[in-house]
mmCIF file of C-alpha atoms and ligand atoms in Angstrom:
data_model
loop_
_atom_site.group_PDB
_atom_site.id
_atom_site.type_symbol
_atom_site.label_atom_id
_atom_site.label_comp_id
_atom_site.label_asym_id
_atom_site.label_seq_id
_atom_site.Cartn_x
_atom_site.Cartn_y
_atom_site.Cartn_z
ATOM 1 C CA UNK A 20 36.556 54.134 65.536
ATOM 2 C CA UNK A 21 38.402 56.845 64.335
ATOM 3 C CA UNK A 22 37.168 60.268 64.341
ATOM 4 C CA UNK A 23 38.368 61.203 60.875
ATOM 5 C CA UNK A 24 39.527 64.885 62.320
ATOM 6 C CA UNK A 25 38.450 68.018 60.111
ATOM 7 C CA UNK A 26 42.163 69.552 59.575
ATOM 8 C CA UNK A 27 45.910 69.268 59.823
ATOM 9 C CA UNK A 28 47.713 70.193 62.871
ATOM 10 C CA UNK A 29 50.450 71.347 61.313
ATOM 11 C CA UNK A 30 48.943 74.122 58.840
ATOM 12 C CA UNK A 31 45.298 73.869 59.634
ATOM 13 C CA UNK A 32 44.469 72.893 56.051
ATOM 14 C CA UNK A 33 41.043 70.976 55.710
ATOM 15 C CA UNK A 34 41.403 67.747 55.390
ATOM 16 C CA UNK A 35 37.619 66.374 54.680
ATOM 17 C CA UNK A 36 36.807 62.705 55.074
ATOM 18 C CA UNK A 37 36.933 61.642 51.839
ATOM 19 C CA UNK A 38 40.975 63.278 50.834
ATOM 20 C CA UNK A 39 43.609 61.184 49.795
ATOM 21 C CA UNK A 40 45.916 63.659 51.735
ATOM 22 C CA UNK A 41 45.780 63.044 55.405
ATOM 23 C CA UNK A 42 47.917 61.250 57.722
ATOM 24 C CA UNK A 43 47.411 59.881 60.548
ATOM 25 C CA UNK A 44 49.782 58.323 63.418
ATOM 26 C CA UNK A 45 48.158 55.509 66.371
ATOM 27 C CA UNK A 46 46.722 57.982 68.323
ATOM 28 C CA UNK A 47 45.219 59.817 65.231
ATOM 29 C CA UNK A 48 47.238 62.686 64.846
ATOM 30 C CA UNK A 49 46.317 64.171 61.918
ATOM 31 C CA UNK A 50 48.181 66.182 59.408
ATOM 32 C CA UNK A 51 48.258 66.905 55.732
ATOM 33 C CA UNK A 52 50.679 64.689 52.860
ATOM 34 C CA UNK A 53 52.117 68.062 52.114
ATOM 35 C CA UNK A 54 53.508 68.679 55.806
ATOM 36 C CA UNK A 55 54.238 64.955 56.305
ATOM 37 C CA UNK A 56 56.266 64.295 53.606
ATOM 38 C CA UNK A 57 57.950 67.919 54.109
ATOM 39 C CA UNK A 58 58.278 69.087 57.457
ATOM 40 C CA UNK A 59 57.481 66.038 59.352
ATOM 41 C CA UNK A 60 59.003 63.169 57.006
ATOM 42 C CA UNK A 61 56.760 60.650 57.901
ATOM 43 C CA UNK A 62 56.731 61.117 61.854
ATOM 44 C CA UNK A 63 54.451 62.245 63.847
ATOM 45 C CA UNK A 64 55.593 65.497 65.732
ATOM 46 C CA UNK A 65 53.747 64.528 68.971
ATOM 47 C CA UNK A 66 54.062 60.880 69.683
ATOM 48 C CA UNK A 67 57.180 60.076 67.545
ATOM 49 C CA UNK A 68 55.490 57.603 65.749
ATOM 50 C CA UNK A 69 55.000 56.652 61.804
ATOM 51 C CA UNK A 70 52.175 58.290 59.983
ATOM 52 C CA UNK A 71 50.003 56.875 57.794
ATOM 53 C CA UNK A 72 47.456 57.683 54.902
ATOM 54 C CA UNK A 73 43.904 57.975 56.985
ATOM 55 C CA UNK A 74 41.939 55.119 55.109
ATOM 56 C CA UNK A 75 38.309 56.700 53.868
ATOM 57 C CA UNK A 76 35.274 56.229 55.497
ATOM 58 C CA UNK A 77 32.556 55.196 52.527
ATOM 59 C CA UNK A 78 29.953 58.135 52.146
ATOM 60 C CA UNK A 79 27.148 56.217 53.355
ATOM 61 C CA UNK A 80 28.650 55.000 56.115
ATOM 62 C CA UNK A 81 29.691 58.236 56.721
ATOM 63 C CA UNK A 82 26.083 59.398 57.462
ATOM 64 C CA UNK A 83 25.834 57.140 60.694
ATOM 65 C CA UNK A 84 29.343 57.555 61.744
ATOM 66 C CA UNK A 85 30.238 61.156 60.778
ATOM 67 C CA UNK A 86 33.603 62.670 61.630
ATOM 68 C CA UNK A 87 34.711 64.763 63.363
ATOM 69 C CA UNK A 88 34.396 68.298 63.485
ATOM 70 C CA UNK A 89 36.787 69.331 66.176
ATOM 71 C CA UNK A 90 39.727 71.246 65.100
ATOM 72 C CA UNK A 91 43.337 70.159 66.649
ATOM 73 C CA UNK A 92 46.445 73.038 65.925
ATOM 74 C CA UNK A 93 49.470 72.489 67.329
ATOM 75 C CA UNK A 94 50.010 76.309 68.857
ATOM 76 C CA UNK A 95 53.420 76.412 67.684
ATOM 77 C CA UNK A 96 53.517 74.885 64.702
ATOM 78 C CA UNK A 97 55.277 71.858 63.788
ATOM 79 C CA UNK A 98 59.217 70.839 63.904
ATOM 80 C CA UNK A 99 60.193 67.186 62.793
ATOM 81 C CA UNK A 100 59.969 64.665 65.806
ATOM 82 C CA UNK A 101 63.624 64.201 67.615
ATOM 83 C CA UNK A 102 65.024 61.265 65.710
HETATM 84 ZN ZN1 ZN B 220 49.629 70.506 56.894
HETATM 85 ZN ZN1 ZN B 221 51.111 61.053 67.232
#
């Protein structure tokens, strides 16, 4: 299951369950549109692999299976994966 992580890595904006705007890669990664279509373009930083939009969790499902609330920053911010 994935745990639908409260915020992007890159900039630490809030990215609740139910945004259009995150991205996530296989291992869940998580970042915001914004710094994947910018800084990242469309890879993920950590594994090297292809982000995707995080599908949404229906609200009521989201009651039984809430996500997560632990926050993951990368410390020094992010650079574009090495091609
Ligand atoms: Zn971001
Ligand atoms: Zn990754």
């Amino acid at each position: 299951m994935l745990e639908l992580r409260p915020n992007c890595e890159c900039c630490n904006k809030d990215l609740p369950p139910d945004t259009a705007d995150a991205m996530i890669c296989s291992f869940e990664c998580t970042f915001c549109r914004d710094c994947t279509e910018t800084t990242l373009v469309g890879r993920c930083p950590n594994c090297g692999g292809e982000l995707v939009a995080r599908p949404i969790r229906p609200a009521e499902k989201l009651l039984k299976y809430p996500a997560s609330n632990r926050r993951v920053v990368k410390q020094d911010g992010c650079v574009a994966a090495v091609a």
